[in-house]
Coordinates of C-alpha atoms in Angstrom, one line a residue:
Chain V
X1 CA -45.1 25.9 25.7
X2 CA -42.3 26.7 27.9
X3 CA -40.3 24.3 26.2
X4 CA -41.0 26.1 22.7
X5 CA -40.2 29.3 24.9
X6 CA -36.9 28.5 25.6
X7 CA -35.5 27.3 22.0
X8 CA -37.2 30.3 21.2
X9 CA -34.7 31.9 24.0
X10 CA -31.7 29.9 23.0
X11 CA -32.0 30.6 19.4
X12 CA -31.8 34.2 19.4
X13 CA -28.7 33.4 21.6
X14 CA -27.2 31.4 19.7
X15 CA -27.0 33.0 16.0
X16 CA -23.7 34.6 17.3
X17 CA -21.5 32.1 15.9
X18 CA -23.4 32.6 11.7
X19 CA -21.6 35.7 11.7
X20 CA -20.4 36.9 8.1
X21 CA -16.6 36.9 10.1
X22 CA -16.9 33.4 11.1
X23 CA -17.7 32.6 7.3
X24 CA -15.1 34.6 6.1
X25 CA -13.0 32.8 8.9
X26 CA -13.8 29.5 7.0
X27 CA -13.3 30.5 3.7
X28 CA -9.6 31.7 5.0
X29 CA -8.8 28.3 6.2
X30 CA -10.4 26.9 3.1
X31 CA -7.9 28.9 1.4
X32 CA -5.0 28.4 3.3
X33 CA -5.4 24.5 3.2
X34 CA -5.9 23.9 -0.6
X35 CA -2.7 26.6 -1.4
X36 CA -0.9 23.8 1.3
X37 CA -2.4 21.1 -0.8
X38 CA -1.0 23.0 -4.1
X39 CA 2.7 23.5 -2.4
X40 CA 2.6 19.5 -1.4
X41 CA 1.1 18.7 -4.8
X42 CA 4.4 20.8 -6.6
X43 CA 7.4 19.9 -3.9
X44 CA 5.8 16.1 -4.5
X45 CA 6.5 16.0 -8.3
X46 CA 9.6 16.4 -9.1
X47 CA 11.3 17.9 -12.6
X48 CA 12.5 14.0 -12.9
X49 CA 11.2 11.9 -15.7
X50 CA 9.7 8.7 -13.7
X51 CA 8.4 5.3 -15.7
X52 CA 6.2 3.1 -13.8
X53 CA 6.5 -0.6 -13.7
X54 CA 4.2 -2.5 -12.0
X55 CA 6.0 -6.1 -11.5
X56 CA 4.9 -9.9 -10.1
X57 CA 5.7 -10.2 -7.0
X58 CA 8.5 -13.4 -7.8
X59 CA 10.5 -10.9 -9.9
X60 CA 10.6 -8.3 -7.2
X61 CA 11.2 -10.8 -4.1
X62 CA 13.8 -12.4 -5.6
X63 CA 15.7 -9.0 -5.5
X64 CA 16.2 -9.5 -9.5
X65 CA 14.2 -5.7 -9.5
X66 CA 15.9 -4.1 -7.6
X67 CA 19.4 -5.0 -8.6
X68 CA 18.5 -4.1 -12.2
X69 CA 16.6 -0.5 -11.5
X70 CA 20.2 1.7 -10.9
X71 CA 21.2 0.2 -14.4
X72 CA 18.3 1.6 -16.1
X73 CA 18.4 4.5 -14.3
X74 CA 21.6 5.3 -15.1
X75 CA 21.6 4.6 -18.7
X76 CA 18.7 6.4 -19.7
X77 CA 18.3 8.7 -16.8
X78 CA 15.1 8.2 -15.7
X79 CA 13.6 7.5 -12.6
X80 CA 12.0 3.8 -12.3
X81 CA 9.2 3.3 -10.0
X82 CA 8.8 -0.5 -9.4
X83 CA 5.2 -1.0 -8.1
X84 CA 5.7 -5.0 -6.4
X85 CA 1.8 -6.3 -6.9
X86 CA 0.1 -9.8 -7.9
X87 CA -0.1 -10.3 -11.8
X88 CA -4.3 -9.8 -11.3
X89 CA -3.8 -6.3 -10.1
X90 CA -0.6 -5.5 -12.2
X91 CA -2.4 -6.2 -15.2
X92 CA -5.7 -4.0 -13.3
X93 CA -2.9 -0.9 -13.0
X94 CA -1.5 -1.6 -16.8
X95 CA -6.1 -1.7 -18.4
X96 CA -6.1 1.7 -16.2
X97 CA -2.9 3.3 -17.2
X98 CA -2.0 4.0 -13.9
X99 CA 1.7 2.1 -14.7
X100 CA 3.6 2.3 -18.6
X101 CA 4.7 -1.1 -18.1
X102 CA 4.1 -4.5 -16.7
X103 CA 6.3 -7.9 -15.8
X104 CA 4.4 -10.8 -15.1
X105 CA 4.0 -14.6 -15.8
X106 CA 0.8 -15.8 -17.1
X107 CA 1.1 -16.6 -20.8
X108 CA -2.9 -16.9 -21.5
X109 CA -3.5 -13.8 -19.7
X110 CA -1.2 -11.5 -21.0
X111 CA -1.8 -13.0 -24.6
X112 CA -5.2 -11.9 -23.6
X113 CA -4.7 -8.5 -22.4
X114 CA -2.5 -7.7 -25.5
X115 CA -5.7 -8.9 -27.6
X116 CA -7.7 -6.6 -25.8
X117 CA -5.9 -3.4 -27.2
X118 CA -4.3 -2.7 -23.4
X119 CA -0.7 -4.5 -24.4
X120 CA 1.5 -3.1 -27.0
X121 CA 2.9 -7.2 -27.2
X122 CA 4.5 -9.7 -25.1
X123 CA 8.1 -9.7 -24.8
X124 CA 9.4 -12.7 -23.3
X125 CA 12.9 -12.1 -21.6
X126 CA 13.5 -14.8 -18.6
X127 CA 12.3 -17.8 -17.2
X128 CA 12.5 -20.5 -14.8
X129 CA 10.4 -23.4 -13.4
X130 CA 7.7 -23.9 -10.6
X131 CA 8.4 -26.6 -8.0
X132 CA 6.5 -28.2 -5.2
X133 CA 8.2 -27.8 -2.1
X134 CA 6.8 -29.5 0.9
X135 CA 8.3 -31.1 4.2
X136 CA 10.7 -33.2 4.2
X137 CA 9.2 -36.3 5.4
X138 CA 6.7 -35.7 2.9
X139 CA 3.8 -37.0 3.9
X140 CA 1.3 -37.6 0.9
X141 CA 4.8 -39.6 -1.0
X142 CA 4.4 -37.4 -3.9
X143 CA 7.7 -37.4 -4.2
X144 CA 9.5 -37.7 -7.5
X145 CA 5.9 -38.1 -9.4
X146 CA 4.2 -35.7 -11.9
X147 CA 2.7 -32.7 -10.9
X148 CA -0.4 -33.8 -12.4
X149 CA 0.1 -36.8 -10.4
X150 CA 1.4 -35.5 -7.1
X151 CA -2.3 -32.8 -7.0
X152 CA -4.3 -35.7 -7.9
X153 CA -2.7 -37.8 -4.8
X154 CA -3.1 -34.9 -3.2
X155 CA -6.9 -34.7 -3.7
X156 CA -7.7 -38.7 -3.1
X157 CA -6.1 -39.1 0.2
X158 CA -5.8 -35.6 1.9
X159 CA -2.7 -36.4 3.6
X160 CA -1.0 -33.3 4.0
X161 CA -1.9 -30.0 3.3
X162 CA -1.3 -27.8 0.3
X163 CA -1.2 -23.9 0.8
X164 CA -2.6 -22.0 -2.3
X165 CA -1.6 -18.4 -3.5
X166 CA -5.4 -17.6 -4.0
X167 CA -4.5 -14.5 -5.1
X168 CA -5.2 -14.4 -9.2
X169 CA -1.8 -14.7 -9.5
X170 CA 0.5 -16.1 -12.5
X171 CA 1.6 -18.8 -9.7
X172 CA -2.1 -19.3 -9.2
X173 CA -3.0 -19.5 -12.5
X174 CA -0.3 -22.3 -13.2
X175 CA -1.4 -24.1 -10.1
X176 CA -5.0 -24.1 -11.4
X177 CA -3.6 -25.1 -14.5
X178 CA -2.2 -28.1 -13.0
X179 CA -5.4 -29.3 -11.5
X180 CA -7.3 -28.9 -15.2
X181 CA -4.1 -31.3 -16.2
X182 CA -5.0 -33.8 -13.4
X183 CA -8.9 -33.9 -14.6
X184 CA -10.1 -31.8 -11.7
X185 CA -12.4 -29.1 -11.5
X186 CA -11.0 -26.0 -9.3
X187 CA -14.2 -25.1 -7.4
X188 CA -14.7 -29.2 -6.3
X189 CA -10.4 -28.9 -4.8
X190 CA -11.0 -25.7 -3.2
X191 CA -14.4 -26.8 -1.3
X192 CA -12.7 -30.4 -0.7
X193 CA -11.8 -29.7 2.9
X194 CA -9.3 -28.2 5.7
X195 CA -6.6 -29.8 3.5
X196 CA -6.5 -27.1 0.8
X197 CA -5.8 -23.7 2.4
X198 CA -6.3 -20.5 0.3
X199 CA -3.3 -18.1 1.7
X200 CA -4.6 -15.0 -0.6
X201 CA -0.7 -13.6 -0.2
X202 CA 2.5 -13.0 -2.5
X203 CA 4.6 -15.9 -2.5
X204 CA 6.9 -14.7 0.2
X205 CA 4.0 -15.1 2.6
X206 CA 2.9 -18.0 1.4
X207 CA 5.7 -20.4 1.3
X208 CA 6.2 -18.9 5.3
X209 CA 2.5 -19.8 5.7
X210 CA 3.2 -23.5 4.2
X211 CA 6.5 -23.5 6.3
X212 CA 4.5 -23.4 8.9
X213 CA 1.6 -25.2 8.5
X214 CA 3.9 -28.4 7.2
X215 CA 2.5 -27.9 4.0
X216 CA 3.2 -28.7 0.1
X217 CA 2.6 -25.6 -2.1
X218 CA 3.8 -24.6 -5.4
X219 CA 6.6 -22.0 -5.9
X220 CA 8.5 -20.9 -8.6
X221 CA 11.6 -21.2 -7.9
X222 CA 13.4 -18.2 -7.9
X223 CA 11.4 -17.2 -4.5
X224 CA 11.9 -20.5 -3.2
X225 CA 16.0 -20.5 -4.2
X226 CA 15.7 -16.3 -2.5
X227 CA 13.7 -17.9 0.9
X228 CA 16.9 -20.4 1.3
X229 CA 17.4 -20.9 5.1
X230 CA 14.1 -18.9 6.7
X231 CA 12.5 -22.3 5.3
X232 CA 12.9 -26.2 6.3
X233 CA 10.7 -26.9 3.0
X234 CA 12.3 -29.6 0.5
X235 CA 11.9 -29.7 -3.3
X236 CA 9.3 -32.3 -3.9
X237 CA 8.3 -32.3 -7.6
X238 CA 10.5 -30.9 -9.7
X239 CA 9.7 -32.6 -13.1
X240 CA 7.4 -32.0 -15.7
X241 CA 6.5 -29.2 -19.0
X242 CA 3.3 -27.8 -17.0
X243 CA 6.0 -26.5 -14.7
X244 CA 7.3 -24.0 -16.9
X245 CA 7.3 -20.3 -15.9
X246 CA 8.2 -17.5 -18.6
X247 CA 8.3 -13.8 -17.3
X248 CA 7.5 -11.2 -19.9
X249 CA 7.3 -7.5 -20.5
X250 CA 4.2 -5.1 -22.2
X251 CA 4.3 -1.9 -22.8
X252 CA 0.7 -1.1 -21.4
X253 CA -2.2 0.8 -23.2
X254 CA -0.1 3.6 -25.2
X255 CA -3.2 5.8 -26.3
X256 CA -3.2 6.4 -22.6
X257 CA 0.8 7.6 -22.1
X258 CA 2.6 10.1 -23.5
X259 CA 5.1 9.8 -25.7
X260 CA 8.0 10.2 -23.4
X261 CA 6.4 7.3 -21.2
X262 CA 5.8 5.4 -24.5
X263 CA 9.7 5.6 -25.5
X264 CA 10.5 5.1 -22.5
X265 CA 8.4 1.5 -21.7
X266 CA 10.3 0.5 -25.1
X267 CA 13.7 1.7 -23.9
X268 CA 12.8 -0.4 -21.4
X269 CA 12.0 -3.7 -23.1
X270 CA 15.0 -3.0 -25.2
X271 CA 17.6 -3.4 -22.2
X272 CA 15.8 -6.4 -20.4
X273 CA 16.2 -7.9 -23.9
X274 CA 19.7 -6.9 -25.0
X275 CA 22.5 -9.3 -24.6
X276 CA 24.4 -7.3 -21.6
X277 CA 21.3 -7.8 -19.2
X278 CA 20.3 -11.0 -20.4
X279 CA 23.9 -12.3 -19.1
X280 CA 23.5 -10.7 -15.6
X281 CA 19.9 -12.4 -15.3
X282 CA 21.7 -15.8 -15.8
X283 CA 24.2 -14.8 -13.5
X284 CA 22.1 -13.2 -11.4
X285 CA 21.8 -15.2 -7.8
X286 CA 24.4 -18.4 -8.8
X287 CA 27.1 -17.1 -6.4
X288 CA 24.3 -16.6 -3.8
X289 CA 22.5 -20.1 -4.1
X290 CA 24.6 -22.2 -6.1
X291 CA 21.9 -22.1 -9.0
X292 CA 20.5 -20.1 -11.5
X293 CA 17.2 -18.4 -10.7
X294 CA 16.2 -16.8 -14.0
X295 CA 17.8 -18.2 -17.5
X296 CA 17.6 -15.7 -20.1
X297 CA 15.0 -16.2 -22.3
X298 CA 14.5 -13.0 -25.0
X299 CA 13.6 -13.9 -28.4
X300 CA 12.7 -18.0 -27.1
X301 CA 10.4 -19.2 -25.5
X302 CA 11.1 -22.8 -24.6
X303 CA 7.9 -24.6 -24.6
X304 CA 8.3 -27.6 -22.2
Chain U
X1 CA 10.7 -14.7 20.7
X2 CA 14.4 -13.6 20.3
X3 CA 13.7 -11.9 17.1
X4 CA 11.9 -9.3 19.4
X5 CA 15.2 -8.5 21.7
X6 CA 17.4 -8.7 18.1
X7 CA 14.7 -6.4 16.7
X8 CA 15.2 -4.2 19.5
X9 CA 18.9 -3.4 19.3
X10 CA 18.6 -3.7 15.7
X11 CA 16.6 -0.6 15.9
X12 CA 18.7 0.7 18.2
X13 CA 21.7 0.2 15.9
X14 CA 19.9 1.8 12.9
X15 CA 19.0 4.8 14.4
X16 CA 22.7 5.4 15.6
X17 CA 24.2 4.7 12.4
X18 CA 21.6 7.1 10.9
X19 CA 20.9 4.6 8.1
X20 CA 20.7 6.6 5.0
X21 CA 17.6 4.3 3.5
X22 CA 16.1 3.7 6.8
X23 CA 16.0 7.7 7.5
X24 CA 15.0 8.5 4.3
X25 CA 11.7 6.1 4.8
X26 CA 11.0 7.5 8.3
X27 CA 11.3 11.1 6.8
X28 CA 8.8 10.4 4.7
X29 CA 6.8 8.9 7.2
X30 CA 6.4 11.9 9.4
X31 CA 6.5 14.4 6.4
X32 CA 3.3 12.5 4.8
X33 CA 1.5 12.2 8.3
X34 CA 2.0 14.9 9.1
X35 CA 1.3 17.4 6.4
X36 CA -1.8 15.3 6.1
X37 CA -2.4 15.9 9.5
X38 CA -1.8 19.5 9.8
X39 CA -4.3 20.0 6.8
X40 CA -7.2 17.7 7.9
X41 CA -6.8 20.2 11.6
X42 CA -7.4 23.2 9.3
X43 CA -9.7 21.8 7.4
X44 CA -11.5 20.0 11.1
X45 CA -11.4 23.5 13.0
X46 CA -13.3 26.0 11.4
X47 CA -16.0 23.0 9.9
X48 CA -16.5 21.9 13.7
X49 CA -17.0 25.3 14.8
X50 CA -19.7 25.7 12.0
X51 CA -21.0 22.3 13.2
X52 CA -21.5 22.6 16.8
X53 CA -22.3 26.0 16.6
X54 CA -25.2 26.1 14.7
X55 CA -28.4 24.4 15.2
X56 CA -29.9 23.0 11.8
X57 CA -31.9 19.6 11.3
X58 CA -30.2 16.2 11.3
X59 CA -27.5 17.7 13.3
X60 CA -27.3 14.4 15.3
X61 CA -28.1 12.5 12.1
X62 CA -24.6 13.9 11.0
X63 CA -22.7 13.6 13.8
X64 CA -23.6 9.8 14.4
X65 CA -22.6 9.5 10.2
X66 CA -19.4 11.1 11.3
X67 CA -18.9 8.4 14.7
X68 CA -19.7 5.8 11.7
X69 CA -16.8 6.9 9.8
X70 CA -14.5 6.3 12.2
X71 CA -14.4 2.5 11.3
X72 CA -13.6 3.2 7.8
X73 CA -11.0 0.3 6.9
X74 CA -7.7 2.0 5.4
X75 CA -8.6 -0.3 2.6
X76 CA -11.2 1.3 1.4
X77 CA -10.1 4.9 1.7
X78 CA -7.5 3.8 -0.7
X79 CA -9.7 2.0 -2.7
X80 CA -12.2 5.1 -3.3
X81 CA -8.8 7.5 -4.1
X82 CA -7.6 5.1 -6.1
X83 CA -10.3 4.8 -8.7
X84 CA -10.7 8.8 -8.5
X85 CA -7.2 9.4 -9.4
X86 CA -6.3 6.2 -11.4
X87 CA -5.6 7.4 -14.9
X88 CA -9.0 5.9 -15.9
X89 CA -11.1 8.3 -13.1
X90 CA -12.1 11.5 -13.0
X91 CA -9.0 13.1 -11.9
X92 CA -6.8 11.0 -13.3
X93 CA -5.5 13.9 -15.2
X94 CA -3.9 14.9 -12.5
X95 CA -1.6 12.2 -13.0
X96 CA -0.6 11.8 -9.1
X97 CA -0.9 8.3 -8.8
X98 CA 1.4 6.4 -7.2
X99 CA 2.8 9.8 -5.5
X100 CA 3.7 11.2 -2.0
X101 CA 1.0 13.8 -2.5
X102 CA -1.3 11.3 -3.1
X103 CA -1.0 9.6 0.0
X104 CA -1.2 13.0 1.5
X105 CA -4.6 13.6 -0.2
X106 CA -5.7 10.0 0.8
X107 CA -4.8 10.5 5.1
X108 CA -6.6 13.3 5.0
X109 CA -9.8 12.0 4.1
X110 CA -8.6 8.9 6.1
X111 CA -8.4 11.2 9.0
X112 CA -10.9 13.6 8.4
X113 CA -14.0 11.9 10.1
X114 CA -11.6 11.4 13.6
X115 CA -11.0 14.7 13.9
X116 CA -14.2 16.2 12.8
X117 CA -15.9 14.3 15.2
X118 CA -13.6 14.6 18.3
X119 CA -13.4 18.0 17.6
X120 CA -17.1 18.8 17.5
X121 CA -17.1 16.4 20.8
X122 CA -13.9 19.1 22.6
X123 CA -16.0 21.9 21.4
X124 CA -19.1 20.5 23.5
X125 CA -17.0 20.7 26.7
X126 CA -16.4 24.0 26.7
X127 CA -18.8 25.8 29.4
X128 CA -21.9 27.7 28.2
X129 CA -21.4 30.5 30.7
X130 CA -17.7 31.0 29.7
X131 CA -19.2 31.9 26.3
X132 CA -21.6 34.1 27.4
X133 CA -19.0 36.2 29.3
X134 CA -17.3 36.2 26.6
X135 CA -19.9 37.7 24.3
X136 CA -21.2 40.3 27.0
X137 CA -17.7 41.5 27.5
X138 CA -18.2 42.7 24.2
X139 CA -15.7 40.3 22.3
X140 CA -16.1 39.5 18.4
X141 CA -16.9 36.0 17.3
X142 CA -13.2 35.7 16.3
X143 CA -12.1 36.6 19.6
X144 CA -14.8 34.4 21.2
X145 CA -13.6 31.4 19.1
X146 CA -10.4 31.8 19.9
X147 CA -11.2 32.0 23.7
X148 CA -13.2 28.7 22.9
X149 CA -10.4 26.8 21.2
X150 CA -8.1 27.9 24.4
X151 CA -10.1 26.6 26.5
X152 CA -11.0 23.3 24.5
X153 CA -7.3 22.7 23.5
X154 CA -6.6 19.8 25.5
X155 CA -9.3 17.4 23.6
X156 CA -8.5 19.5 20.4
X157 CA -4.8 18.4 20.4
X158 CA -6.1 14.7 21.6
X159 CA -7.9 14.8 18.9
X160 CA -5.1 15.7 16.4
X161 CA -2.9 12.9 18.1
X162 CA -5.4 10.7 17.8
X163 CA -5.6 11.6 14.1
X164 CA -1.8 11.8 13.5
X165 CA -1.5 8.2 15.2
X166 CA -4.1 7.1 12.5
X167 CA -2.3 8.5 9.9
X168 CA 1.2 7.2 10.4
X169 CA -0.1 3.7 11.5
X170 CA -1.9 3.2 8.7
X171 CA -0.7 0.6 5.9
X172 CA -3.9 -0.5 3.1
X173 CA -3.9 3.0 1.9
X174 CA -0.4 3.7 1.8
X175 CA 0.7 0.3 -0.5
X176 CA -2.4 1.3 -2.4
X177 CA -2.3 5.0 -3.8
X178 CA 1.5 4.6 -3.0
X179 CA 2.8 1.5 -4.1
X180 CA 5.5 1.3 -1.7
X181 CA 8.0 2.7 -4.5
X182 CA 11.8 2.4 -3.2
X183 CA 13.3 6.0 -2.8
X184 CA 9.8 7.6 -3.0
X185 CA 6.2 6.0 -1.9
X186 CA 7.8 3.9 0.7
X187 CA 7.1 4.6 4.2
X188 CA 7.6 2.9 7.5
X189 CA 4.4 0.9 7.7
X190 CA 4.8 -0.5 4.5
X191 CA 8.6 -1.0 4.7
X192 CA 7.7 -3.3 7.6
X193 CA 4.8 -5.0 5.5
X194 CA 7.4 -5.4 3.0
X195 CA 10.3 -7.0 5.1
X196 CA 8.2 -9.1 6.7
X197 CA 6.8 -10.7 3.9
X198 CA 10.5 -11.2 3.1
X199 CA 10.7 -13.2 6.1
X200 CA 12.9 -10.2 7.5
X201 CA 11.3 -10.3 11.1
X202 CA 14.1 -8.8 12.8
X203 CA 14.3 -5.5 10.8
X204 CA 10.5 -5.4 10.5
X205 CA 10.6 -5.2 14.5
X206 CA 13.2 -2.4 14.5
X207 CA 11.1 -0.4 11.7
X208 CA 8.3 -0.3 13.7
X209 CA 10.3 0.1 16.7
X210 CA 11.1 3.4 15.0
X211 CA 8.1 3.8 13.8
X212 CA 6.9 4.0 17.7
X213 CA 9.5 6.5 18.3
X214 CA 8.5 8.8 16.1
X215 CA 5.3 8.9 17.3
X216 CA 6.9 9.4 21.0
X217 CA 8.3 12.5 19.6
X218 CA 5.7 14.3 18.3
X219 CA 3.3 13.0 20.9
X220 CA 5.6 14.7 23.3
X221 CA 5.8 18.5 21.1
X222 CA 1.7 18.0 20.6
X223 CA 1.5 17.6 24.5
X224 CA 3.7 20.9 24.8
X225 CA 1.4 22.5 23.0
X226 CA -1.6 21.3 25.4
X227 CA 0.6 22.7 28.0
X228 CA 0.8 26.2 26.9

């Protein structure tokens, strides 16, 4: 009872605060915040046509990206916005729309996307090769074997460690590639043991991890050639077709753009393919590293 | 370990040379945190007032959902804004992906529940009778909230540090409604996830060296605000 008495008490004290001013208080700073939200959302986009490319991460670490964009820009006046992101997730941002175009390395998956209705087609304009790089002393003595070989040595005696992307990538993708091409079944490598370690990074990170961890993993070799001197990793395998790595370009999805964006995307295509730019991806890197990262590759595409 | 010293007076020597890229990055660092900031306070106020304030059922219930919310990885903040404002969602019409207002939109839901809640905890510190005074001496619930807030404005601006630190520290959210664009998504936080990835230790140190002073900074205008 006396405790019913005093809520009773300390109700009719309280209802000062329900107040129509204290609501109209509320909706004032209700208003005042979404008219901030408005002015952020107007000073944010600006007048500036943008194109949005969402990019493996190989082509962007390599710096390849960003030495290109101020061309574009400049030609066609247009503000680039390079999105650096694993080909699983670039191709995620290309089925939503959220980006106009895509660059990425992973043949059956792109032909696959394209199929799909989300691709306009795959434009092939550069490649290179994957590599294993592991320590020198190279423990497992894969050296100058296959790559189907050098996994499959890999697997039977577990003597050094390989460091896997395990990130859907297209570097991923090869390397699971290679152990269909060595008769193995992915899920029985990945639950083999300590020996097989599943980074879940870019490549960057990961060839830092298998610095590291005195590991073998597969790179493509633009990133590894771009990582010269953070790294005391070796090439180990550097021979065979599997190893082939082609970087191509979609236009993504265009019932979701406008037709600005679509133009654009194709504007784009159109200089990563024209003979100027093709030149300065061979060139690009050989004074650097002594070697070419990327060798032009529009209109062909080598097949071993 | 050296990279740390060399990170140190690399900072040191980037802040000096007023770096045009590396000052255009921390710009938009504290613009983004804090515009968030400022907004999630003015949206925090007013809705902790209403909250403590009043007595309705599963008050606690709430409050404890809002402690909960606290742990809410950056991750998955991003994750929810990013299938809302994808071009696929709901409000993908909007077409703000990949956008500094974006990330705004994003910290402030990010920092929403931090400052809901510590607010709501200052507001419980303020003393009964002071109110009571207050409303005897004849003063209108404006006045009254405003003599509350006074009085509760030390753990109200903890509370906005505390959110502001959340903001500008955080990285998952930012790379994913942002996309750590060069020249106009990238921020400090993940510059440094960026460069260190590259293997670029030394400048990731001085970035978030940087980052740590800006934070001194408005740590130390918040404080004179506590002051007053």
């Amino acid at each position: 009872m006396a405790r019913a008495a005093t809520v009773r008490h300390l109700l009719k004290e309280v209802p000062f605060f329900v107040t129509k001013e204290m609501k109209k208080i509320l909706l004032t700073f209700l208003a005042v915040t979404m008219l901030l939200t408005l002015a952020v959302g107007i000073v944010g986009c600006s007048p500036q046509p943008r194109l949005r490319v969402a990019t493996t991460t190989s082509l962007y670490d390599t710096g390849l990206w960003s030495y290109l964009e101020p061309m574009f820009e400049e030609q066609y006046g247009v503000e680039l916005d390079i999105i650096c992101a694993g080909t699983g997730i670039a191709l995620e941002y290309g089925r939503r729309g959220d980006v106009d175009v895509i660059t990425i390395h992973s043949r059956s998956r792109e032909e696959q996307f394209v199929a799909e209705g989300y691709g306009v087609e795959r434009v092939p304009f550069a490649y290179n090769y994957f590599l294993i790089v592991g320590p020198a002393d190279d423990p497992a003595g894969i050296q100058g074997m296959t790559p189907e070989d050098a996994f499959q040595t890999l697997m039977e005696t577990q003597s050094g460690k390989l460091v896997s992307r395990g990130d859907d990538s297209g570097t991923h993708g090869k390397e699971r590639a290679i152990w269909a091409a060595a008769g193995y079944d992915y899920e029985t490598v990945t639950a083999s043991g300590n020996w097989y370690i599943e980074a879940g990074r870019g490549m960057g990170p990961t060839l830092l991890m298998a610095n590291e961890e005195q590991a073998y993993t597969l790179t493509d070799m633009g990133t590894f050639l771009s990582y010269t001197g953070k790294l005391e990793l070796v090439p180990i395998v550097e021979e065979g077709d599997i190893l082939l790595n082609v970087y191509s370009v979609i236009a993504t999805n265009p019932q979701m753009h406008t037709e600005a964006n679509f133009e654009m995307a194709s504007n784009l295509i159109n200089f990563l393919t024209s003979e100027e730019i093709q030149k300065i991806i061979g060139a690009y890197g050989v004074e650097q590293y002594g070697m070419q990262l990327f060798t032009p590759g529009a209109g062909v595409e080598p097949t071993g | 370990m050296t990279e740390i010293w060399s990170g140190f007076v690399r900072a040191i020597e980037l802040i000096i040379s007023l770096d045009p890229e590396v000052m255009e990055i921390a710009g938009k660092s504290l613009m983004i945190s804090v515009t968030s900031t400022l907004l999630a306070s003015l949206i925090c106020l007013p809705l902790a007032s209403l909250i403590h304030f009043n007595r309705f059922v599963g008050k606690r219930l709430l409050i404890n959902f809002i402690q909960t919310l606290y742990s809410l990885p950056t991750v998955v903040v991003g994750l929810f804004v990013f299938v809302f404002f994808s071009r696929a969602g709901p409000l993908g019409g909007l077409d703000i992906m990949f956008t500094p207002t974006l990330m705004v939109i994003g910290q402030v839901f990010l920092i929403l529940p931090i400052l809901l809640g510590l607010i709501i905890s200052a507001l419980g510190g303020v003393d009964r009778p002071l109110i009571d005074t207050a409303f005897s001496l004849g003063a209108s619930s404006f006045q009254a909230a405003v003599i509350i807030l006074r009085e509760a404005r030390y753990a109200v601006v903890a509370a906005i540090i505390m959110g502001f630190s959340r903001a500008i520290s955080e990285v998952g959210l930012a790379i994913m409604v942002g996309g750590n664009i060069k020249g106009f998504t990238r921020v400090l936080t993940t510059a440094i996830s960026l460069e260190t990835s590259k293997g670029e230790l030394e400048l990731s140190i001085a970035l978030g060296i940087i980052l740590l002073a800006i934070a001194l900074i408005v740590n130390l205008a918040l404080n004179r605000l506590q002051q007053r």
